[in-house]
Amino acid sequence: METDSDSGGSHISATPPRCQNPPLPPPLQTNTLSSSKSKVRVAPSHLSETKKPTKSKPSQPAPPTPPPPPSDATPLPTLPFQIRRSFSQNPSISAFKSLETLPAGFCSRLASFTKIQKPSLRFENDQSLPTPSNPQGINEIKSDAFAKKKKQINLVSVDVPLPPAKLRKCNGEGNFVRLNLNNNKRNFANKGKRNKSFRGKLSYRRSKKKLNKNETESKGDEDEYGLIIENLEQNQKNRRAASELELVEEAVRAVRDEASDENLGRLLRLVYGYDSFRDGQLEAIKMVLDKKSTMLVLPTGAGKSLCYQIPAMILPGLTLVVCPLVALMIDQLRHLPPVIHGGFLSSSQRPEEVAETLRLIQVGAIKVLFVSPERFLNADFLSIFTATSLISLVVVDEAHCVSEWSHNFRPSYMRLRASLLRARLNVECILAMTATATTTTLRDVMSALEIPLSNLIQKAQLRDNLQLSVSLSDLLMLMKSSPFTEVQSIIIYCKFQFETDLISRYLCDNSISVKSYHSGIPAKDRSRIQELFCSNKIRVVVATVAFGMGLDKRDVGAEIGRAGRDGRLSYCHLFLDDITYFRLRSLMYSDGVDEYAINKFLCQVFTNGMNSHGKLCSLVKESASRKFDIKEEVMLTLLTCLELGEIQYLQLLPELKVTCTLNFHKTTPTLLADKDKMVATILKKSETKQGQYVFDIPTVANSIGATTIDVSNQLLNLKMRGEITYELKDPAYCYTIVEVPSDFCALSAHLTKWLSEVENCKVRKLDRMFHAAVFAVDVCEKTHGCNGSLHTPCLQKNILDYFRGDDNCDVPNKIGQSSPFLRADIKVFLQSNLNAKFTPRAVARILHGIASPAYPSTIWSKTHFWGRYVQINFQVVMEAAKAELLNFAGKDVL
Ligand SMILES: Nc1ncnc2c1ncn2[C@@H]1O[C@H](COP(=O)(O)OP(=O)(O)OP(=O)(O)O)[C@@H](O)[C@H]1O
């Protein structure tokens, strides 16, 4: 087993990649294709040959100097809020001013496919297909969902001058972004939409320009003529935009007066161009407008975003949307209709960008703000809202992350408990949204967010346009059989990085155009792979979950939550074999911690702060993680429990790099220390190494009675004055101690029990899903009407049972309960590693091939015992290790 999974344990599992779900493209013209639903979606390869020349964007040559496309690893675009800020600056849209007051994982972990239509067919006449120069295909969103129908109110496309200092090149942002970015007066939204005669005139002008460069006078006339026409068009467009906005405003006012189906439907048509609400949307919107906290469970791609976007237009204050990933925030921000002014805050933004967003919030220029859950640790952020009733609605996206019983628990989501939101942010209404939650998870989330059971809106959790299948067969065979032979673009998701490389090589050797993609590949290369995939230059990407975030290729999605989001038929295939199941099962044990380790951990957490209530403490993530052999995410979970449990033992603060290495430049250190108290303290608390001063920021902050932020600001100040330079390292969890536990042993026992229950729950979930898959392959064809290799009915039934059922239910599993050689092997292993200290868990992990902070795979995978007992129950191996360790005097045994 490896440590290079991009989607490891539950704590670090990234939310499955997410793509926007644009409205359906126009119906296809080809009769043969439209005769069958599946044929419509799948473009046979021979068709691709013949259609190739008709490809619009993908086949177009790239612009002369194509800027690099954005990737999930590139710095975040700072643009969205600036662009949207431009609304309020635009005189032509002053009307808008008043508006401002206005087991999924299971399948993805293995390997699954979906088909992606041939752009040559699906995107005929579609200007929005991602291209090398526009890999995100952003314009498609605007053009399909909004601009085509509501172009006139797509205000982002209206020219608005922006301060040049803010401008930044960003090609993936679509026309509207480029327009603003370049401060260009030409309206890209009009590009290609000029009437024929005008276009004729322009081309005439261009060719003439080429023919006779000296005829400057005539050229000047034509330019002038062109400009006049462009201005006229622009004015017309502005007028249309203004009148559209008036209509939207009127519709908003009508809903405020009476939130009737009719009024809401009108607003939906005006803003989104959709005819009707989808199942669950209207109900959710009305609940929120009634200020009733609501739990909304709709399938992926069912339109949950609209359920907060419409209320955001109606409610007076800010709508705060909590997202687990920055990529998702940006994705959602991009998909806001232009009439909704949005922004986001993320730790990867520059301080001035954060400051600007905060300013916009304070002046009420942002209606929807996307934030990460970690933001709720930041006192500055919370203080913005504390004094006022600025927030009308808090939306908890991917709300299952709140519950430790979910497949994707995030410790920082624990902080979103209703009591905290109410106490700190005066929140009246919470909308929690998810597509994947079992009954236990839902109950947990609703209890944490104080959502009454009666306020649950839950619609079908499965979409019926997904054909589900499972097999144990050879990948190549699958790729060379129907329907996959006819699929243009395929993503194969794997659990581990090494698997992506292995499979990619295998397919490549078999003449399939393929690349692997995972977070270990340099960002530049990843962008390139994404670009090649989006422009259909490679057919297959073998990836970990690192691929997909921010990927805007239509219909991309290779696990059950992503495929077929446009409503068309898609295929999700799961490869499964016993070994994969055993390895996944082993991984479920990678977060577990022994009581002994938790006890030591608690001692460090509280010894640091002994007799110093209220003082700043820190725990350097990497070294503490290695010392206690606890994953960083698990340490954070424990710290969060200590903060939010029945007794509050500590208060977490934002994470910080705590070790500072400082050089003095202008004034001598002692002279500067005479004038500056902080510098004097630094000199006292530092170690000097080769003329550099190395100190711990919280220690200095405690000595001068300041916060770490104060110290950081002062350091920055000195740096700006040229007095010092410094480097920060050692990211750490920071906290202040509220109360030292009276009984460390009892607390350790309690935390260990809780972690082990969570671990068992994860194992049971995996067992259930494996059982369902095995059942599909072995039995269901006879009983559930599954057809040939397609197991849709039986898998759907089992998945639904899984979501509706109880997480505590055990199913038969294939895991071995004993092995005659186990004890003997452990003995040999211990004898050959006499210098190392082991706990039973550490031995069991090595024998299961699970890396941990203190026993990394780089070292321990070299032993031939690594992963040897993956098919034997982890607990059994741990017991055997404990017994053998007891035979070794002097070993660190529990
Ligand atoms: N009433 C509607 N009619 C037609 N299309 C709609 C409607 N509501 C939403 N959509 C479209 O459905 C697509 C998916 O919407 P959205 O991204 O909100 O789904 P989601 O439920 O949030 O998905 P996920 O769970 O993956 O985040 C979007 O393109 C959206 O514009």
mmCIF file of N, CA and C and ligand atoms in Angstrom, residues 16-24 141 145 268 272-279 281 296 298-309 328 331-332 335 397-398 433-436 463 561-562 565-566, ligand 1:
data_model
loop_
_atom_site.group_PDB
_atom_site.id
_atom_site.type_symbol
_atom_site.label_atom_id
_atom_site.label_comp_id
_atom_site.label_asym_id
_atom_site.label_seq_id
_atom_site.Cartn_x
_atom_site.Cartn_y
_atom_site.Cartn_z
ATOM 1 N N PRO A 16 -15.122 14.901 -4.473
ATOM 2 C CA PRO A 16 -14.926 14.499 -5.851
ATOM 3 C C PRO A 16 -14.918 15.701 -6.779
ATOM 4 N N PRO A 17 -14.152 15.592 -7.825
ATOM 5 C CA PRO A 17 -14.066 16.708 -8.744
ATOM 6 C C PRO A 17 -15.444 17.128 -9.212
ATOM 7 N N ARG A 18 -15.519 18.313 -9.524
ATOM 8 C CA ARG A 18 -16.837 18.825 -9.797
ATOM 9 C C ARG A 18 -16.784 19.672 -11.043
ATOM 10 N N CYS A 19 -17.757 19.530 -11.841
ATOM 11 C CA CYS A 19 -17.795 20.333 -13.053
ATOM 12 C C CYS A 19 -19.141 21.034 -13.093
ATOM 13 N N GLN A 20 -19.186 22.069 -13.811
ATOM 14 C CA GLN A 20 -20.471 22.725 -13.957
ATOM 15 C C GLN A 20 -21.344 21.897 -14.852
ATOM 16 N N ASN A 21 -22.574 22.113 -14.742
ATOM 17 C CA ASN A 21 -23.503 21.354 -15.557
ATOM 18 C C ASN A 21 -24.241 22.310 -16.454
ATOM 19 N N PRO A 22 -23.696 22.583 -17.600
ATOM 20 C CA PRO A 22 -24.346 23.545 -18.453
ATOM 21 C C PRO A 22 -25.619 22.959 -19.038
ATOM 22 N N PRO A 23 -26.531 23.807 -19.465
ATOM 23 C CA PRO A 23 -27.742 23.294 -20.063
ATOM 24 C C PRO A 23 -27.417 22.460 -21.283
ATOM 25 N N LEU A 24 -28.373 21.667 -21.696
ATOM 26 C CA LEU A 24 -28.143 20.793 -22.831
ATOM 27 C C LEU A 24 -27.780 21.590 -24.068
ATOM 28 N N ILE A 141 -20.514 28.853 -20.314
ATOM 29 C CA ILE A 141 -21.450 28.979 -19.203
ATOM 30 C C ILE A 141 -22.342 30.172 -19.462
ATOM 31 N N ALA A 145 -26.084 29.166 -20.619
ATOM 32 C CA ALA A 145 -27.066 29.277 -19.557
ATOM 33 C C ALA A 145 -27.698 30.640 -19.498
ATOM 34 N N LEU A 268 -36.939 33.136 -12.071
ATOM 35 C CA LEU A 268 -36.114 32.053 -12.615
ATOM 36 C C LEU A 268 -35.940 32.236 -14.129
ATOM 37 N N TYR A 272 -32.237 33.120 -15.208
ATOM 38 C CA TYR A 272 -31.539 31.912 -15.680
ATOM 39 C C TYR A 272 -32.018 31.447 -17.053
ATOM 40 N N GLY A 273 -33.191 31.909 -17.450
ATOM 41 C CA GLY A 273 -33.724 31.450 -18.728
ATOM 42 C C GLY A 273 -34.307 30.046 -18.651
ATOM 43 N N TYR A 274 -34.506 29.515 -17.461
ATOM 44 C CA TYR A 274 -35.110 28.176 -17.330
ATOM 45 C C TYR A 274 -36.622 28.300 -17.230
ATOM 46 N N ASP A 275 -37.304 27.293 -17.762
ATOM 47 C CA ASP A 275 -38.765 27.343 -17.777
ATOM 48 C C ASP A 275 -39.389 27.018 -16.429
ATOM 49 N N SER A 276 -38.779 26.068 -15.754
ATOM 50 C CA SER A 276 -39.409 25.657 -14.497
ATOM 51 C C SER A 276 -38.348 25.213 -13.498
ATOM 52 N N PHE A 277 -38.805 25.127 -12.244
ATOM 53 C CA PHE A 277 -37.898 24.641 -11.209
ATOM 54 C C PHE A 277 -37.788 23.134 -11.296
ATOM 55 N N ARG A 278 -36.640 22.627 -10.868
ATOM 56 C CA ARG A 278 -36.493 21.180 -10.788
ATOM 57 C C ARG A 278 -37.006 20.713 -9.430
ATOM 58 N N ASP A 279 -37.155 19.403 -9.362
ATOM 59 C CA ASP A 279 -37.686 18.793 -8.147
ATOM 60 C C ASP A 279 -36.893 19.257 -6.910
ATOM 61 N N GLN A 281 -36.308 22.253 -5.772
ATOM 62 C CA GLN A 281 -35.753 23.619 -5.753
ATOM 63 C C GLN A 281 -36.725 24.634 -5.142
ATOM 64 N N LEU A 296 -30.981 20.140 2.527
ATOM 65 C CA LEU A 296 -31.380 19.829 1.150
ATOM 66 C C LEU A 296 -30.505 18.715 0.605
ATOM 67 N N LEU A 298 -30.112 16.662 -2.685
ATOM 68 C CA LEU A 298 -30.456 16.454 -4.093
ATOM 69 C C LEU A 298 -29.284 15.776 -4.782
ATOM 70 N N PRO A 299 -29.554 14.981 -5.825
ATOM 71 C CA PRO A 299 -28.436 14.320 -6.503
ATOM 72 C C PRO A 299 -27.461 15.324 -7.101
ATOM 73 N N THR A 300 -26.281 14.861 -7.419
ATOM 74 C CA THR A 300 -25.291 15.745 -8.044
ATOM 75 C C THR A 300 -25.864 16.288 -9.352
ATOM 76 N N GLY A 301 -25.616 17.542 -9.577
ATOM 77 C CA GLY A 301 -26.071 18.163 -10.821
ATOM 78 C C GLY A 301 -27.563 18.465 -10.849
ATOM 79 N N ALA A 302 -28.237 18.326 -9.712
ATOM 80 C CA ALA A 302 -29.687 18.541 -9.704
ATOM 81 C C ALA A 302 -30.042 20.016 -9.581
ATOM 82 N N GLY A 303 -29.061 20.855 -9.306
ATOM 83 C CA GLY A 303 -29.333 22.295 -9.244
ATOM 84 C C GLY A 303 -29.453 22.827 -7.829
ATOM 85 N N LYS A 304 -28.595 22.389 -6.956
ATOM 86 C CA LYS A 304 -28.666 22.867 -5.565
ATOM 87 C C LYS A 304 -28.255 24.342 -5.467
ATOM 88 N N SER A 305 -27.290 24.749 -6.319
ATOM 89 C CA SER A 305 -26.778 26.125 -6.205
ATOM 90 C C SER A 305 -27.894 27.167 -6.347
ATOM 91 N N LEU A 306 -28.807 26.849 -7.244
ATOM 92 C CA LEU A 306 -29.894 27.801 -7.477
ATOM 93 C C LEU A 306 -30.725 28.048 -6.207
ATOM 94 N N CYS A 307 -30.706 27.061 -5.320
ATOM 95 C CA CYS A 307 -31.514 27.154 -4.104
ATOM 96 C C CYS A 307 -30.964 28.176 -3.114
ATOM 97 N N TYR A 308 -29.702 28.577 -3.265
ATOM 98 C CA TYR A 308 -29.233 29.702 -2.441
ATOM 99 C C TYR A 308 -29.078 30.965 -3.276
ATOM 100 N N GLN A 309 -28.879 30.779 -4.592
ATOM 101 C CA GLN A 309 -28.679 31.976 -5.422
ATOM 102 C C GLN A 309 -29.955 32.819 -5.480
ATOM 103 N N LEU A 328 -13.706 24.587 -5.723
ATOM 104 C CA LEU A 328 -15.171 24.605 -5.767
ATOM 105 C C LEU A 328 -15.701 26.023 -5.599
ATOM 106 N N ASP A 331 -15.287 27.746 -8.814
ATOM 107 C CA ASP A 331 -16.238 27.177 -9.749
ATOM 108 C C ASP A 331 -17.628 27.777 -9.513
ATOM 109 N N GLN A 332 -18.031 27.831 -8.266
ATOM 110 C CA GLN A 332 -19.362 28.354 -7.952
ATOM 111 C C GLN A 332 -19.449 29.847 -8.229
ATOM 112 N N HIS A 335 -20.038 30.562 -11.745
ATOM 113 C CA HIS A 335 -21.357 30.205 -12.247
ATOM 114 C C HIS A 335 -22.478 31.025 -11.640
ATOM 115 N N ASP A 397 -22.219 24.053 1.999
ATOM 116 C CA ASP A 397 -22.147 23.181 0.826
ATOM 117 C C ASP A 397 -21.385 21.919 1.231
ATOM 118 N N GLU A 398 -21.695 20.812 0.591
ATOM 119 C CA GLU A 398 -21.081 19.508 0.930
ATOM 120 C C GLU A 398 -21.204 19.289 2.442
ATOM 121 N N MET A 433 -26.476 21.650 2.262
ATOM 122 C CA MET A 433 -26.722 20.951 0.994
ATOM 123 C C MET A 433 -25.737 19.795 0.827
ATOM 124 N N THR A 434 -26.241 18.692 0.353
ATOM 125 C CA THR A 434 -25.362 17.576 0.029
ATOM 126 C C THR A 434 -26.041 16.677 -0.996
ATOM 127 N N ALA A 435 -25.228 15.877 -1.646
ATOM 128 C CA ALA A 435 -25.794 14.885 -2.565
ATOM 129 C C ALA A 435 -25.607 13.486 -2.006
ATOM 130 N N THR A 436 -24.687 13.366 -1.068
ATOM 131 C CA THR A 436 -24.356 12.027 -0.594
ATOM 132 C C THR A 436 -24.291 11.987 0.917
ATOM 133 N N ARG A 463 -29.249 9.333 -10.047
ATOM 134 C CA ARG A 463 -29.755 9.787 -11.340
ATOM 135 C C ARG A 463 -29.947 8.573 -12.239
ATOM 136 N N GLY A 561 -20.714 10.556 -9.242
ATOM 137 C CA GLY A 561 -21.246 11.887 -8.996
ATOM 138 C C GLY A 561 -21.020 12.849 -10.147
ATOM 139 N N ARG A 562 -20.131 12.542 -11.032
ATOM 140 C CA ARG A 562 -19.751 13.496 -12.075
ATOM 141 C C ARG A 562 -20.312 13.171 -13.438
ATOM 142 N N ARG A 565 -23.778 14.709 -16.068
ATOM 143 C CA ARG A 565 -24.440 15.808 -15.362
ATOM 144 C C ARG A 565 -25.325 16.622 -16.283
ATOM 145 N N ASP A 566 -25.179 16.415 -17.575
ATOM 146 C CA ASP A 566 -26.053 17.110 -18.520
ATOM 147 C C ASP A 566 -27.347 16.330 -18.757
HETATM 148 N N1 LIG B 1 -34.503 24.593 -12.890
HETATM 149 C C1 LIG B 1 -33.502 24.295 -13.695
HETATM 150 N N2 LIG B 1 -33.727 24.042 -14.999
HETATM 151 C C2 LIG B 1 -32.705 23.724 -15.818
HETATM 152 N N3 LIG B 1 -31.413 23.665 -15.445
HETATM 153 C C3 LIG B 1 -31.143 23.916 -14.164
HETATM 154 C C4 LIG B 1 -32.151 24.239 -13.221
HETATM 155 N N4 LIG B 1 -31.567 24.432 -12.032
HETATM 156 C C5 LIG B 1 -30.251 24.243 -12.198
HETATM 157 N N5 LIG B 1 -29.989 23.941 -13.471
HETATM 158 C C6 LIG B 1 -28.665 23.665 -14.043
HETATM 159 O O1 LIG B 1 -28.215 22.413 -13.564
HETATM 160 C C7 LIG B 1 -26.804 22.424 -13.515
HETATM 161 C C8 LIG B 1 -26.306 21.857 -12.206
HETATM 162 O O2 LIG B 1 -26.592 22.732 -11.181
HETATM 163 P P1 LIG B 1 -25.701 22.802 -9.877
HETATM 164 O O3 LIG B 1 -24.282 22.977 -10.214
HETATM 165 O O4 LIG B 1 -26.349 23.776 -8.987
HETATM 166 O O5 LIG B 1 -25.887 21.327 -9.344
HETATM 167 P P2 LIG B 1 -25.552 20.781 -7.909
HETATM 168 O O6 LIG B 1 -26.765 20.105 -7.415
HETATM 169 O O7 LIG B 1 -24.983 21.874 -7.066
HETATM 170 O O8 LIG B 1 -24.429 19.707 -8.223
HETATM 171 P P3 LIG B 1 -23.255 19.158 -7.238
HETATM 172 O O9 LIG B 1 -23.881 18.315 -6.203
HETATM 173 O O10 LIG B 1 -22.398 18.368 -8.129
HETATM 174 O O11 LIG B 1 -22.595 20.354 -6.686
HETATM 175 C C9 LIG B 1 -26.359 23.852 -13.768
HETATM 176 O O12 LIG B 1 -25.927 23.977 -15.096
HETATM 177 C C10 LIG B 1 -27.617 24.640 -13.559
HETATM 178 O O13 LIG B 1 -27.630 25.828 -14.288
#
